[in-house]
Amino acid sequence: MVDSTLDQVGKNLSEAMRFLGEEQREPEAATERQHFSRSCIPGPLQGDGQDVATILRLVHNLIHEEEDEEDKPSQNRMQNVGEHGQMALLGHSLAAYISMMDKEQLRKLTTRIQSDTTLWLCRLFRYENGSTCFHEDDRDGLVKVCRLVINARYEEYATEGYVVLNTRQPVIYQGASCRSGLGQHLCSQLGLPLSSLCTVPCNTLFGSQHQMDVALLEKLIKEDINAGKLPLLLIANAGTPGAGHTDKLGRLKELCDQYNLWLHVEGVNLATLALGQVTSSIMAATRSDSMTLTPGPWLGLPAVTAVTLYRHEDPALSLAAGLTSSHPVEKLRALPLWLSLQYLGHNGIVQKIKHATTLSQQFLQKLQSLSCIKTLVEDESDSPVVLFKFNQEGSTASSGSFCAGEKEVCDAFNRWLGEELAELVPTSGIDVVELEDEGTCIRFSPLLTAAVLGTREEDVESIVAKMTELIFVMSSTMSLREDFREETHKRSPSLRYINELAWPGLGVVRYEMQANRMDEDRKKQEQEKINTELLKKLQDLDTDILFSTGPEFVTEQGCIFVGMVADDVDVSDLVDTIAALGRDIEESGKGMLRQLPVVGSVLNWFSPIQSSIKGRTFSLAAGSLDSTEVTYSTKAQADRPSLQDTPISSSKKLPGQKLFRRAGASTDSTETSSTQAEATFQEENLTGIGSSINPPISPPTPETPHHTSGDLVSEKNLKSPSEIDDSEDSDDMHPEGQEAEGSTR
């Protein structure tokens, strides 16, 4: 018969998970979330209690509060917890209920739970005659193991304490590829000086550069022994945190046995011990004195403790070190894992780990077909961690790229690639890592993410497809960075090239004002305004290029950051446009200032107006004072183009073609009929911008001369209304073909 209370605990948990997991709520729920959002500031506890539904609704609204504020789904949304994950959550609820049982009954139950879990884990991961320690922080197991070794090596430590350590200073060894801060954490928890921590460099000549140098380790051990120190413990890796490489565990174990050191192993590759076929390098971990497992991420189990397996024959020392406990309630930490392991079963556990390793191999094979990708995999035949980076030298588009040898630029591009892949395929678990020798790299480690995110083989295909597109753009951008810099230098001093190596894009530029007599502070303010307006104008252009203010923290302010570009971009045309728009914005500002009585006279003194001007006309649209020479010479009222009509492209732009694309190089078709070209040109002439953006297409030479469209407009502007009507009537009498021909000249 099932306990009614246990049954109710399970129902309450299922109801709570269903409620919190709901993402589509009724319309009135949105208003309710806004109410809770406004009242999320901590306040006094209400006098009357609230029911469970109200409290769960508050938790739900707080979880999705960020989505409501940004009016878009959050990328960091909680993952969907499967049934095996709900068993782990149920374990936490049951632990609270079981803790209220009778002490004797509680002792028997907790002993059974811990014994079962210990037996299952030791058999799964091939660790014979082992004991277990369950801990929330995955570093606590190693801390307690160190205490065990100190108690075992210093016989009077239990009575004398740290005084006995002065006789022979203990030394803990770790590899340079160990996770950051681990050694410092050990010394802090154990009360040891940092001088007790010895970091062993990795290989420099032979073997992986992420593996501990065994020969150098032995040399350091001998030096410490000769100095009167006591080598205590060695921390080795079965899958380094960054590259996922495995130390030479077999050789290290022999060295530890020779000098009486305790060998502790940790790393993600320990999960493969549960598979049917295990590499010899990983199998050597089963001979270690202790090792820490993290089954939570491996199996997709939320809030499950880490486990440290160890071998030691003295239970009293294990109790003194904290590896075991006499309090039955502390043994309940194993309950969530105990329930989850039973739910998955042996086959289910192996299947999840096997699925993750299969994803790694599938992804690695796909990467090998990409010539511009460099893989940093320890064992390509069987590696659960795939580390790679974009390598411009292997790209077919890299011909003399100036940044091919710039480490900062390559790191920036790889960081951008990793972040883009993580955003485009969020279920992939792609992340970015920083390595001392290789710089910024991208890591795919499904053993840590696949079970939680639900990564499938289709996701691997999506990663490769997206990466292929991004790599093409990255290669093109790198190849054109030098051209962008040179073209910017040609237009100095109006444009200044900013050498931002950490920017993953074409480059950074800033428009410089040509006001030498202006105060520096005033000039800086005006220049910042011009560049801000220039950025807005560039962002409004019909182009695929992204213009922005760059990252939040940059060395130079008031700059324009040009993003990734394709290989058909006309860099010279792009830089010309930036310079032209900047000049127009600067001149437009001067035109407005000259109309002010006092400011205009001062500005005219600093920047005198040309003496050759015979007359002046004020343009209300542009807010500027222009010469009348154009009016007298053409006998027409010339319209000053606005900033939107500024010439922004010197190349021919076909219908549907984006700006700054070279003709014949873009993916758009470059073949258009003469009828389409003539119709396009006629339409552009009517708007007044056709001759400025795209040069006219020359028609066949006519047999009889005709007026150009510009002459027709000028003559009509000088005629009276009646004369214009008569002229229009006479124009209607021309044949249709001649009218079209004349309008295109």
Tab-separated table of C-alpha atoms in Angstrom, residues 115-432:
chain	number	residue	atom	x	y	z
A	115	SER	CA	24.785	1.440	-0.238
A	116	ASP	CA	22.736	0.905	-3.381
A	117	THR	CA	23.997	4.070	-5.016
A	118	THR	CA	27.618	3.251	-4.159
A	119	LEU	CA	27.321	-0.235	-5.625
A	120	TRP	CA	25.686	0.970	-8.838
A	121	LEU	CA	28.188	3.765	-9.449
A	122	CYS	CA	31.235	1.601	-8.771
A	123	ARG	CA	30.001	-1.027	-11.225
A	124	LEU	CA	28.977	1.512	-13.850
A	125	PHE	CA	32.349	3.263	-13.821
A	126	ARG	CA	34.526	0.182	-13.202
A	127	TYR	CA	35.776	1.324	-9.814
A	128	GLU	CA	36.086	-1.810	-7.677
A	129	ASN	CA	35.919	-1.766	-3.867
A	130	GLY	CA	35.220	1.927	-3.756
A	131	SER	CA	33.418	4.164	-1.289
A	132	THR	CA	31.387	7.249	-2.113
A	133	CYS	CA	31.102	10.808	-0.902
A	134	PHE	CA	28.165	12.902	-2.143
A	135	HIS	CA	28.698	16.663	-2.180
A	136	GLU	CA	26.996	19.726	-3.678
A	137	ASP	CA	30.164	21.575	-4.724
A	138	ASP	CA	32.160	19.384	-7.107
A	139	ARG	CA	35.361	20.610	-5.426
A	140	ASP	CA	34.389	19.513	-1.927
A	141	GLY	CA	35.184	15.871	-2.600
A	142	LEU	CA	38.794	16.743	-3.409
A	143	VAL	CA	39.017	18.952	-0.304
A	144	LYS	CA	37.897	16.054	1.883
A	145	VAL	CA	40.260	13.662	0.129
A	146	CYS	CA	43.137	16.039	0.916
A	147	ARG	CA	42.112	16.053	4.572
A	148	LEU	CA	42.110	12.259	4.489
A	149	VAL	CA	45.616	12.146	3.060
A	150	ILE	CA	46.881	14.711	5.608
A	151	ASN	CA	45.423	12.642	8.461
A	152	ALA	CA	47.003	9.501	7.027
A	153	ARG	CA	50.477	10.951	6.364
A	154	TYR	CA	50.737	13.024	9.571
A	155	GLU	CA	49.942	10.646	12.419
A	156	GLU	CA	49.797	13.385	15.063
A	157	TYR	CA	47.635	15.696	13.005
A	158	ALA	CA	44.448	14.688	14.833
A	159	THR	CA	45.909	15.832	18.187
A	160	GLU	CA	48.486	18.490	17.273
A	161	GLY	CA	46.752	20.079	14.329
A	162	TYR	CA	48.586	22.315	11.868
A	163	VAL	CA	51.689	22.456	14.046
A	164	VAL	CA	52.827	19.092	12.698
A	165	LEU	CA	52.792	20.497	9.162
A	166	ASN	CA	55.745	22.709	10.039
A	167	THR	CA	57.992	19.709	10.320
A	168	ARG	CA	57.536	18.851	6.646
A	169	GLN	CA	55.544	21.174	4.456
A	170	PRO	CA	52.952	19.260	2.386
A	171	VAL	CA	52.945	19.756	-1.381
A	172	ILE	CA	49.956	19.319	-3.704
A	173	TYR	CA	50.693	18.984	-7.428
A	174	GLN	CA	48.365	19.972	-10.245
A	175	GLY	CA	48.729	20.349	-13.995
A	176	ALA	CA	48.750	23.712	-15.707
A	177	SER	CA	45.596	22.663	-17.586
A	178	CYS	CA	43.583	22.081	-14.417
A	179	ARG	CA	40.497	24.217	-13.947
A	180	SER	CA	41.218	27.723	-12.865
A	181	GLY	CA	41.275	28.429	-9.150
A	182	LEU	CA	41.122	24.818	-8.006
A	183	GLY	CA	44.502	24.819	-6.268
A	184	GLN	CA	43.825	28.141	-4.558
A	185	HIS	CA	40.493	26.811	-3.318
A	186	LEU	CA	42.201	23.770	-1.819
A	187	CYS	CA	44.765	25.842	0.030
A	188	SER	CA	42.049	28.157	1.323
A	189	GLN	CA	39.889	25.321	2.619
A	190	LEU	CA	42.786	23.385	4.109
A	191	GLY	CA	44.509	26.386	5.662
A	192	LEU	CA	47.686	25.798	3.653
A	193	PRO	CA	49.938	28.495	2.204
A	194	LEU	CA	50.036	28.901	-1.547
A	195	SER	CA	53.635	27.695	-1.410
A	196	SER	CA	52.170	24.239	-0.796
A	197	LEU	CA	50.711	24.280	-4.306
A	198	CYS	CA	52.967	23.235	-7.201
A	199	THR	CA	51.742	23.716	-10.764
A	200	VAL	CA	53.348	21.330	-13.232
A	201	PRO	CA	53.780	22.703	-16.791
A	202	CYS	CA	52.410	20.821	-19.773
A	203	ASN	CA	54.402	19.162	-22.530
A	204	THR	CA	56.336	21.503	-24.787
A	205	LEU	CA	58.135	19.128	-27.176
A	206	PHE	CA	56.415	15.755	-27.207
A	207	GLY	CA	52.781	14.778	-26.794
A	208	SER	CA	49.771	17.005	-26.283
A	209	GLN	CA	50.442	20.559	-25.140
A	210	HIS	CA	47.536	20.144	-22.717
A	211	GLN	CA	48.964	17.104	-20.920
A	212	MET	CA	51.066	17.226	-17.805
A	213	ASP	CA	54.804	16.841	-18.372
A	214	VAL	CA	55.553	13.601	-16.496
A	215	ALA	CA	59.339	13.934	-16.632
A	216	LEU	CA	59.204	17.448	-15.235
A	217	LEU	CA	56.801	16.300	-12.511
A	218	GLU	CA	59.256	13.669	-11.333
A	219	LYS	CA	62.011	16.266	-11.262
A	220	LEU	CA	59.864	18.576	-9.109
A	221	ILE	CA	59.020	15.760	-6.706
A	222	LYS	CA	62.692	14.935	-6.202
A	223	GLU	CA	63.521	18.605	-5.595
A	224	ASP	CA	60.779	18.900	-2.964
A	225	ILE	CA	61.921	15.751	-1.195
A	226	ASN	CA	65.503	17.039	-1.106
A	227	ALA	CA	64.187	20.335	0.288
A	228	GLY	CA	62.559	18.503	3.209
A	229	LYS	CA	58.985	18.793	1.915
A	230	LEU	CA	56.367	16.032	1.804
A	231	PRO	CA	54.774	15.296	-1.614
A	232	LEU	CA	51.157	14.665	-0.703
A	233	LEU	CA	48.739	14.478	-3.610
A	234	LEU	CA	48.587	14.768	-7.407
A	235	ILE	CA	45.549	16.077	-9.316
A	236	ALA	CA	45.296	14.658	-12.845
A	237	ASN	CA	42.754	15.207	-15.610
A	238	ALA	CA	40.710	12.805	-17.694
A	239	GLY	CA	39.514	15.587	-19.946
A	240	THR	CA	40.983	18.999	-19.203
A	241	PRO	CA	38.407	21.777	-18.709
A	242	GLY	CA	39.514	23.644	-21.819
A	243	ALA	CA	40.704	21.211	-24.478
A	244	GLY	CA	39.311	17.957	-23.082
A	245	HIS	CA	42.691	16.189	-23.199
A	246	THR	CA	43.626	13.352	-20.842
A	247	ASP	CA	46.847	13.158	-18.892
A	248	LYS	CA	49.009	10.054	-19.094
A	249	LEU	CA	47.225	8.470	-16.169
A	250	GLY	CA	49.041	5.128	-16.352
A	251	ARG	CA	52.475	6.724	-16.144
A	252	LEU	CA	51.316	9.117	-13.429
A	253	LYS	CA	49.966	6.253	-11.333
A	254	GLU	CA	53.327	4.503	-11.494
A	255	LEU	CA	55.056	7.709	-10.424
A	256	CYS	CA	52.641	8.190	-7.511
A	257	ASP	CA	53.203	4.635	-6.307
A	258	GLN	CA	56.954	5.183	-6.490
A	259	TYR	CA	56.918	8.340	-4.365
A	260	ASN	CA	53.869	7.499	-2.211
A	261	LEU	CA	51.545	10.184	-3.609
A	262	TRP	CA	47.755	10.028	-3.652
A	263	LEU	CA	46.392	10.204	-7.232
A	264	HIS	CA	43.092	12.010	-7.759
A	265	VAL	CA	41.469	12.154	-11.218
A	266	GLU	CA	38.630	14.338	-12.491
A	267	GLY	CA	37.262	15.329	-15.887
A	268	VAL	CA	34.390	14.862	-18.285
A	269	ASN	CA	36.011	11.912	-20.076
A	270	LEU	CA	35.436	9.749	-16.997
A	271	ALA	CA	31.860	9.341	-18.224
A	272	THR	CA	33.093	7.038	-21.016
A	273	LEU	CA	34.060	4.433	-18.402
A	274	ALA	CA	30.421	3.325	-18.542
A	275	LEU	CA	30.691	2.360	-22.224
A	276	GLY	CA	31.476	-1.099	-23.510
A	277	GLN	CA	34.724	-0.039	-25.164
A	278	VAL	CA	37.028	2.293	-23.237
A	279	THR	CA	40.400	3.632	-24.342
A	280	SER	CA	43.431	2.554	-22.358
A	281	SER	CA	44.195	6.143	-21.336
A	282	ILE	CA	40.783	6.495	-19.676
A	283	MET	CA	40.784	2.964	-18.265
A	284	ALA	CA	43.881	3.867	-16.261
A	285	ALA	CA	41.676	6.168	-14.166
A	286	THR	CA	40.132	3.129	-12.492
A	287	ARG	CA	43.471	2.533	-10.751
A	288	SER	CA	43.503	5.985	-9.149
A	289	ASP	CA	43.061	6.477	-5.407
A	290	SER	CA	40.024	8.711	-5.955
A	291	MET	CA	38.055	10.339	-8.745
A	292	THR	CA	35.180	12.809	-8.917
A	293	LEU	CA	32.139	12.174	-11.114
A	294	THR	CA	29.463	14.672	-12.159
A	295	PRO	CA	26.490	12.527	-13.291
A	296	GLY	CA	24.098	15.487	-13.264
A	297	PRO	CA	25.173	17.082	-16.588
A	298	TRP	CA	26.149	13.727	-18.091
A	299	LEU	CA	22.637	12.316	-17.655
A	300	GLY	CA	20.616	15.539	-17.672
A	301	LEU	CA	19.660	15.334	-13.989
A	302	PRO	CA	18.934	18.705	-12.314
A	303	ALA	CA	20.193	19.460	-8.810
A	304	VAL	CA	22.014	16.126	-8.450
A	305	THR	CA	25.133	16.020	-6.309
A	306	ALA	CA	28.620	15.252	-7.519
A	307	VAL	CA	30.178	11.993	-6.350
A	308	THR	CA	33.738	11.237	-5.312
A	309	LEU	CA	34.765	7.580	-5.422
A	310	TYR	CA	37.754	6.675	-3.251
A	311	ARG	CA	39.550	3.706	-1.745
A	312	HIS	CA	40.687	3.718	1.870
A	313	GLU	CA	40.628	1.029	4.528
A	314	ASP	CA	40.386	3.160	7.697
A	315	PRO	CA	36.772	4.308	8.258
A	316	ALA	CA	37.843	6.444	11.223
A	317	LEU	CA	40.076	8.620	9.039
A	318	SER	CA	37.333	8.874	6.416
A	319	LEU	CA	34.959	10.086	9.111
A	320	ALA	CA	37.498	12.600	10.394
A	321	ALA	CA	38.043	13.928	6.870
A	322	GLY	CA	34.302	14.366	6.305
A	323	LEU	CA	34.047	11.759	3.550
A	324	THR	CA	31.472	9.904	5.615
A	325	SER	CA	28.997	11.157	8.163
A	326	SER	CA	27.327	9.751	11.265
A	327	HIS	CA	24.232	11.889	10.660
A	328	PRO	CA	21.623	9.955	8.658
A	329	VAL	CA	20.080	13.124	7.251
A	330	GLU	CA	23.294	13.971	5.381
A	331	LYS	CA	23.142	10.605	3.657
A	332	LEU	CA	19.866	11.688	2.057
A	333	ARG	CA	21.946	13.686	-0.458
A	334	ALA	CA	22.128	10.473	-2.472
A	335	LEU	CA	18.327	10.116	-2.681
A	336	PRO	CA	17.757	12.137	-5.931
A	337	LEU	CA	20.532	10.210	-7.686
A	338	TRP	CA	19.247	6.913	-6.235
A	339	LEU	CA	15.802	7.528	-7.746
A	340	SER	CA	17.155	8.728	-11.104
A	341	LEU	CA	19.519	5.802	-11.595
A	342	GLN	CA	16.684	3.375	-11.002
A	343	TYR	CA	14.440	5.222	-13.425
A	344	LEU	CA	17.049	5.240	-16.207
A	345	GLY	CA	18.432	1.780	-15.608
A	346	HIS	CA	21.839	0.557	-16.710
A	347	ASN	CA	20.948	0.583	-20.416
A	348	GLY	CA	19.440	4.061	-20.246
A	349	ILE	CA	22.553	5.481	-18.597
A	350	VAL	CA	24.879	3.910	-21.151
A	351	GLN	CA	22.640	5.057	-24.006
A	352	LYS	CA	22.810	8.715	-22.936
A	353	ILE	CA	26.606	8.672	-22.685
A	354	LYS	CA	26.902	6.771	-25.969
A	355	HIS	CA	24.644	9.315	-27.687
A	356	ALA	CA	26.897	12.163	-26.556
A	357	THR	CA	30.073	10.505	-27.833
A	358	THR	CA	28.361	9.726	-31.152
A	359	LEU	CA	27.490	13.396	-31.587
A	360	SER	CA	31.143	14.302	-31.031
A	361	GLN	CA	32.362	11.868	-33.672
A	362	GLN	CA	29.711	12.999	-36.142
A	363	PHE	CA	30.648	16.631	-35.659
A	364	LEU	CA	34.369	15.918	-35.919
A	365	GLN	CA	33.902	14.161	-39.266
A	366	LYS	CA	31.929	17.125	-40.583
A	367	LEU	CA	34.644	19.557	-39.504
A	368	GLN	CA	37.320	17.667	-41.399
A	369	SER	CA	35.627	18.635	-44.667
A	370	LEU	CA	36.086	22.344	-43.893
A	371	SER	CA	39.564	23.415	-44.984
A	372	CYS	CA	39.570	26.645	-42.979
A	373	ILE	CA	38.810	24.937	-39.657
A	374	LYS	CA	41.601	23.712	-37.423
A	375	THR	CA	40.713	20.939	-34.978
A	376	LEU	CA	42.542	20.526	-31.678
A	377	VAL	CA	41.381	17.035	-30.803
A	378	GLU	CA	43.529	14.717	-28.740
A	379	ASP	CA	42.358	11.425	-30.281
A	380	GLU	CA	40.342	11.823	-33.472
A	381	SER	CA	39.161	8.215	-33.392
A	382	ASP	CA	37.458	8.503	-30.016
A	383	SER	CA	37.265	11.977	-28.481
A	384	PRO	CA	34.171	13.099	-26.553
A	385	VAL	CA	35.288	16.761	-26.696
A	386	VAL	CA	35.730	18.577	-30.010
A	387	LEU	CA	37.816	21.734	-29.946
A	388	PHE	CA	38.260	23.798	-33.095
A	389	LYS	CA	38.957	27.290	-34.379
A	390	PHE	CA	38.706	29.311	-37.572
A	391	ASN	CA	42.038	29.295	-39.371
A	392	GLN	CA	42.392	31.954	-42.073
A	393	GLU	CA	45.565	30.370	-43.429
A	394	GLY	CA	43.563	27.355	-44.552
A	395	SER	CA	40.899	29.431	-46.268
A	396	THR	CA	40.925	29.766	-50.038
A	397	ALA	CA	39.876	33.394	-49.666
A	398	SER	CA	42.950	34.389	-47.717
A	399	SER	CA	45.445	35.936	-50.094
A	400	GLY	CA	47.754	38.331	-48.360
A	401	SER	CA	45.373	39.255	-45.561
A	402	PHE	CA	47.098	41.720	-43.306
A	403	CYS	CA	45.557	40.240	-40.159
A	404	ALA	CA	46.406	36.608	-40.906
A	405	GLY	CA	49.178	36.745	-38.298
A	406	GLU	CA	47.371	38.968	-35.810
A	407	LYS	CA	46.407	36.873	-32.812
A	408	GLU	CA	43.994	39.483	-31.450
A	409	VAL	CA	42.076	39.617	-34.725
A	410	CYS	CA	41.864	35.835	-35.010
A	411	ASP	CA	40.677	35.578	-31.414
A	412	ALA	CA	37.995	38.177	-32.074
A	413	PHE	CA	36.765	36.367	-35.172
A	414	ASN	CA	36.657	33.002	-33.380
A	415	ARG	CA	34.826	34.540	-30.450
A	416	TRP	CA	32.283	35.982	-32.855
A	417	LEU	CA	31.901	32.613	-34.612
A	418	GLY	CA	31.307	30.771	-31.345
A	419	GLU	CA	28.769	33.290	-30.113
A	420	GLU	CA	26.912	33.253	-33.434
A	421	LEU	CA	26.740	29.446	-33.487
A	422	ALA	CA	25.509	29.332	-29.899
A	423	GLU	CA	22.756	31.817	-30.760
A	424	LEU	CA	21.766	30.268	-34.091
A	425	VAL	CA	21.682	26.687	-32.733
A	426	PRO	CA	20.978	27.063	-28.986
A	427	THR	CA	20.510	23.321	-28.465
A	428	SER	CA	24.069	22.642	-29.604
A	429	GLY	CA	25.752	23.659	-26.366
A	430	ILE	CA	28.562	25.373	-28.304
A	431	ASP	CA	30.717	27.603	-26.101
A	432	VAL	CA	33.919	29.633	-26.326
